[in-house]
Short mmCIF file of C-alpha atoms and ligand atoms in Angstrom, two decimals:
data_model
loop_
_atom_site.label_atom_id
_atom_site.label_comp_id
_atom_site.label_asym_id
_atom_site.label_seq_id
_atom_site.Cartn_x
_atom_site.Cartn_y
_atom_site.Cartn_z
CA MET A 272 76.96 122.81 74.20
CA GLU A 273 74.40 120.27 75.34
CA VAL A 274 75.44 118.00 78.19
CA LEU A 275 75.14 114.89 76.05
CA GLU A 276 77.33 116.46 73.39
CA ALA A 277 79.95 117.38 76.01
CA ILE A 278 79.86 113.82 77.37
CA LYS A 279 80.42 112.44 73.87
CA ARG A 280 83.07 114.98 72.86
CA ARG A 281 85.17 114.83 76.03
CA ARG A 282 88.59 113.21 75.83
CA SER A 283 91.47 113.13 78.26
CA ILE A 284 93.68 115.95 77.01
CA ARG A 285 97.41 115.83 77.75
CA ARG A 286 98.70 118.49 75.32
CA PHE A 287 97.81 122.10 75.86
CA GLU A 288 98.30 125.42 74.09
CA ASP A 289 100.43 127.99 75.87
CA ARG A 290 97.67 130.60 76.07
CA PRO A 291 96.20 131.22 79.51
CA VAL A 292 92.68 130.28 80.51
CA PRO A 293 90.50 133.39 81.12
CA GLU A 294 89.54 134.00 84.74
CA GLU A 295 85.80 133.87 83.82
CA CYS A 296 86.22 130.34 82.45
CA ILE A 297 87.92 129.17 85.64
CA ARG A 298 85.09 130.73 87.66
CA GLU A 299 82.48 129.00 85.49
CA ILE A 300 84.25 125.67 85.95
CA LEU A 301 84.45 126.11 89.74
CA GLU A 302 80.77 127.05 89.72
CA ALA A 303 80.02 123.69 88.08
CA ALA A 304 81.85 122.00 90.98
CA ARG A 305 80.03 124.11 93.55
CA LEU A 306 76.64 123.09 92.15
CA ALA A 307 77.38 119.35 92.24
CA PRO A 308 75.17 117.10 94.33
CA SER A 309 76.60 115.49 97.49
CA ALA A 310 75.38 113.04 100.12
CA SER A 311 73.24 114.96 102.66
CA ASN A 312 74.30 118.09 100.76
CA LEU A 313 77.48 118.18 102.88
CA GLN A 314 79.64 119.47 99.99
CA THR A 315 82.73 117.73 101.33
CA TRP A 316 85.16 119.40 98.93
CA LYS A 317 87.73 122.15 98.66
CA PHE A 318 89.64 123.22 95.55
CA LYS A 319 92.99 124.84 94.98
CA VAL A 320 93.57 126.58 91.66
CA VAL A 321 97.22 126.48 90.64
CA THR A 322 98.60 128.63 87.83
CA ASP A 323 102.07 129.44 89.19
CA PRO A 324 104.66 127.74 86.90
CA GLU A 325 107.00 126.79 89.77
CA ILE A 326 104.18 125.12 91.70
CA ARG A 327 103.02 123.32 88.53
CA LYS A 328 106.56 122.02 88.11
CA SER A 329 106.50 120.68 91.67
CA LEU A 330 103.08 119.11 91.04
CA ARG A 331 104.46 117.41 87.94
CA GLU A 332 107.21 115.87 90.07
CA ALA A 333 104.65 114.79 92.68
CA ALA A 334 102.60 113.25 89.86
CA PHE A 335 105.43 110.86 89.00
CA ASP A 336 106.73 113.18 86.29
CA GLN A 337 103.56 113.28 84.19
CA LYS A 338 104.68 116.23 82.08
CA PHE A 339 101.28 117.52 81.09
CA VAL A 340 100.61 118.37 84.74
CA GLU A 341 103.25 121.11 84.43
CA ARG A 342 102.42 122.07 80.85
CA ALA A 343 98.73 122.75 81.52
CA PRO A 344 98.31 126.46 82.31
CA VAL A 345 95.95 125.62 85.19
CA VAL A 346 95.78 122.69 87.59
CA ILE A 347 92.73 122.41 89.82
CA VAL A 348 93.49 120.28 92.86
CA ALA A 349 90.30 118.69 94.19
CA CYS A 350 90.51 117.83 97.89
CA ILE A 351 88.24 116.09 100.36
CA ASP A 352 87.09 118.42 103.14
CA PHE A 353 86.60 116.19 106.16
CA THR A 354 85.63 119.16 108.32
CA ALA A 355 82.35 119.36 106.33
CA PHE A 356 81.17 116.19 108.12
CA GLY A 357 81.24 118.10 111.40
CA GLU A 358 80.92 115.91 114.51
CA ARG A 359 80.46 112.89 112.23
CA SER A 360 84.12 112.98 111.30
CA ARG A 361 85.60 113.77 114.70
CA ARG A 362 87.64 110.55 114.78
CA THR A 363 88.80 110.94 111.17
CA LEU A 364 89.92 114.50 111.88
CA GLU A 365 91.84 113.35 114.96
CA LEU A 366 93.55 110.64 112.91
CA LEU A 367 94.32 112.99 110.02
CA ARG A 368 95.75 115.62 112.33
CA SER A 369 97.87 113.08 114.20
CA ARG A 370 98.96 111.61 110.83
CA ALA A 371 98.37 108.20 112.38
CA VAL A 372 95.85 106.98 109.82
CA ARG A 373 96.00 103.30 108.97
CA PRO A 374 93.60 102.44 106.18
CA SER A 375 91.31 99.61 107.14
CA LEU A 376 90.53 97.81 103.92
CA GLU A 377 88.54 95.20 105.78
CA MET A 378 86.22 97.84 107.24
CA LEU A 379 85.79 99.50 103.87
CA LEU A 380 84.92 96.21 102.22
CA ARG A 381 82.48 95.40 105.00
CA TYR A 382 80.79 98.70 104.45
CA LEU A 383 80.61 98.18 100.68
CA ARG A 384 79.12 94.71 101.23
CA GLY A 385 76.55 96.16 103.63
CA GLU A 386 77.84 94.09 106.57
CA LYS A 387 77.68 95.21 110.15
CA GLY A 388 80.77 96.61 111.82
CA ALA A 389 81.67 99.50 109.56
CA GLU A 390 82.17 102.75 111.35
CA GLN A 391 80.99 106.22 110.50
CA GLU A 392 84.57 106.85 109.31
CA GLU A 393 84.27 104.32 106.47
CA ARG A 394 80.90 105.70 105.42
CA ASN A 395 82.31 109.23 105.40
CA LEU A 396 85.36 108.24 103.40
CA VAL A 397 83.34 106.51 100.68
CA SER A 398 80.84 109.32 100.48
CA ALA A 399 83.58 111.98 100.41
CA CYS A 400 85.29 110.26 97.46
CA ILE A 401 81.96 110.01 95.61
CA ASN A 402 81.10 113.65 96.31
CA VAL A 403 84.47 115.01 95.16
CA SER A 404 84.38 112.79 92.06
CA ILE A 405 80.98 114.14 91.03
CA ALA A 406 82.27 117.71 91.44
CA VAL A 407 85.36 116.87 89.36
CA GLN A 408 83.29 115.39 86.53
CA ASN A 409 81.03 118.47 86.60
CA MET A 410 84.19 120.56 86.09
CA VAL A 411 85.38 118.26 83.30
CA LEU A 412 82.09 118.62 81.41
CA ALA A 413 81.90 122.38 82.03
CA ALA A 414 85.45 122.72 80.70
CA THR A 415 84.56 120.67 77.61
CA SER A 416 81.58 122.87 76.90
CA LEU A 417 83.88 125.94 77.11
CA GLY A 418 86.28 124.44 74.56
CA LEU A 419 88.84 123.50 77.22
CA GLY A 420 90.57 120.18 77.76
CA THR A 421 91.17 118.32 81.03
CA CYS A 422 92.54 115.02 82.27
CA TRP A 423 91.74 113.35 85.56
CA VAL A 424 94.99 112.59 87.40
CA ARG A 425 95.03 110.28 90.36
CA ALA A 426 98.58 108.94 89.95
CA PHE A 427 100.37 111.27 92.35
CA ASP A 428 101.88 111.26 95.81
CA PRO A 429 99.19 112.87 98.00
CA GLN A 430 101.63 113.63 100.80
CA ARG A 431 103.93 115.53 98.42
CA VAL A 432 101.00 117.46 96.92
CA ALA A 433 99.77 118.37 100.42
CA GLU A 434 103.27 119.64 101.29
CA ILE A 435 103.67 121.66 98.08
CA LEU A 436 100.30 123.37 98.49
CA GLU A 437 100.49 123.54 102.31
CA LEU A 438 97.10 121.85 102.53
CA PRO A 439 95.62 121.36 106.00
CA PRO A 440 95.68 117.70 107.11
CA GLU A 441 91.87 117.57 107.09
CA CYS A 442 91.83 118.33 103.34
CA PRO A 443 93.76 115.56 101.54
CA PRO A 444 94.02 115.94 97.76
CA LEU A 445 92.00 113.38 95.78
CA ILE A 446 92.36 114.41 92.12
CA LEU A 447 94.53 116.76 90.08
CA LEU A 448 92.78 118.30 87.09
CA PRO A 449 95.15 119.88 84.56
CA LEU A 450 93.21 122.29 82.38
CA GLY A 451 93.86 124.32 79.25
CA TYR A 452 93.11 124.83 75.57
CA PRO A 453 93.67 121.49 73.84
CA ARG A 454 96.58 121.09 71.44
CA GLU A 455 95.43 117.62 70.41
CA ASP A 456 92.22 116.01 69.26
CA PRO A 457 92.52 112.36 70.28
CA GLU A 458 90.41 109.59 68.86
CA PRO A 459 87.89 108.21 71.35
CA ARG A 460 89.35 105.51 73.59
CA SER A 461 87.61 102.15 73.36
CA ARG A 462 84.74 101.34 75.66
CA LYS A 463 83.05 98.08 76.59
CA SER A 464 79.82 97.46 74.71
CA LEU A 465 76.49 98.08 76.39
CA SER A 466 75.87 94.34 76.68
CA ASP A 467 79.22 93.94 78.43
CA ILE A 468 78.33 96.42 81.15
CA LEU A 469 74.84 95.16 81.85
CA LEU A 470 74.47 92.57 84.61
C1 FMN B 701 90.01 108.35 88.52
C2 FMN B 701 90.86 108.56 87.29
C3 FMN B 701 92.23 108.65 87.42
C4 FMN B 701 93.03 108.89 86.30
N1 FMN B 701 94.36 109.09 86.48
C5 FMN B 701 95.13 109.39 85.38
C6 FMN B 701 96.50 109.70 85.55
O1 FMN B 701 97.05 109.73 86.64
N2 FMN B 701 97.21 109.99 84.43
C7 FMN B 701 96.66 110.01 83.18
O2 FMN B 701 97.37 110.30 82.20
N3 FMN B 701 95.33 109.73 83.00
C8 FMN B 701 94.57 109.44 84.07
N4 FMN B 701 93.23 109.20 83.90
C9 FMN B 701 92.62 109.28 82.55
C10 FMN B 701 92.27 107.89 82.00
O3 FMN B 701 93.45 107.25 81.59
C11 FMN B 701 91.28 108.08 80.82
O4 FMN B 701 90.09 108.64 81.31
C12 FMN B 701 90.94 106.73 80.14
O5 FMN B 701 92.07 106.17 79.54
C13 FMN B 701 89.87 106.90 79.05
O6 FMN B 701 90.28 107.86 78.08
P1 FMN B 701 89.39 109.14 77.79
O7 FMN B 701 89.29 109.93 79.09
O8 FMN B 701 90.11 109.95 76.74
O9 FMN B 701 88.04 108.71 77.34
C14 FMN B 701 92.43 108.98 85.01
C15 FMN B 701 91.03 108.86 84.90
C16 FMN B 701 90.25 108.69 86.02
C17 FMN B 701 88.74 108.66 85.87
#
């Protein structure tokens, strides 16, 4: 399937068939993540592939009871890997390991506005979220082209997910990606018109 066709065909899928996803498909999808671009090619991501039904049940609970998270035969958990920043994330790693992180919205906004005062930490955080998101969308499009359905899931309790999967503190989960053969064919959701999104 051409990329443009996959982009146009993709829908968020929340109903899945019971049949398992072949190992080769999961590998192909992870390969799409691995090949994603990232700032300075730092590849600040790690992935956990969950198929175990008990763990999927726990993930569903951590995702505020979104049932399709359990019903999907596979859930790929996309995490930020702060260790990939090396020395540039020393402070972030210290904070993550001490669990003493206090998000500084002001610093983040300053960074996004291009004002002085933002630290390396804010830059790393923004770039890590962008990098992981690109990898996730690569997986979404790869899955579509293989006839599989996915749905981005951000509504979950990251602390619970980290506990369930015993993730290291330096690898917080950013997105859950339930994956499986679609058992629905939803109509496209509405989008703003081109003129509405042009400044
Ligand atoms: C960052 C992000 C987070 C999302 N989180 C959730 C979620 O927690 N639960 C859910 O059912 N859908 C979630 N979605 C899916 C959106 O609701 C969906 O993409 C949007 O309604 C457009 O529909 P479509 O994907 O079928 O085109 C998320 C999508 C994105 C990109």
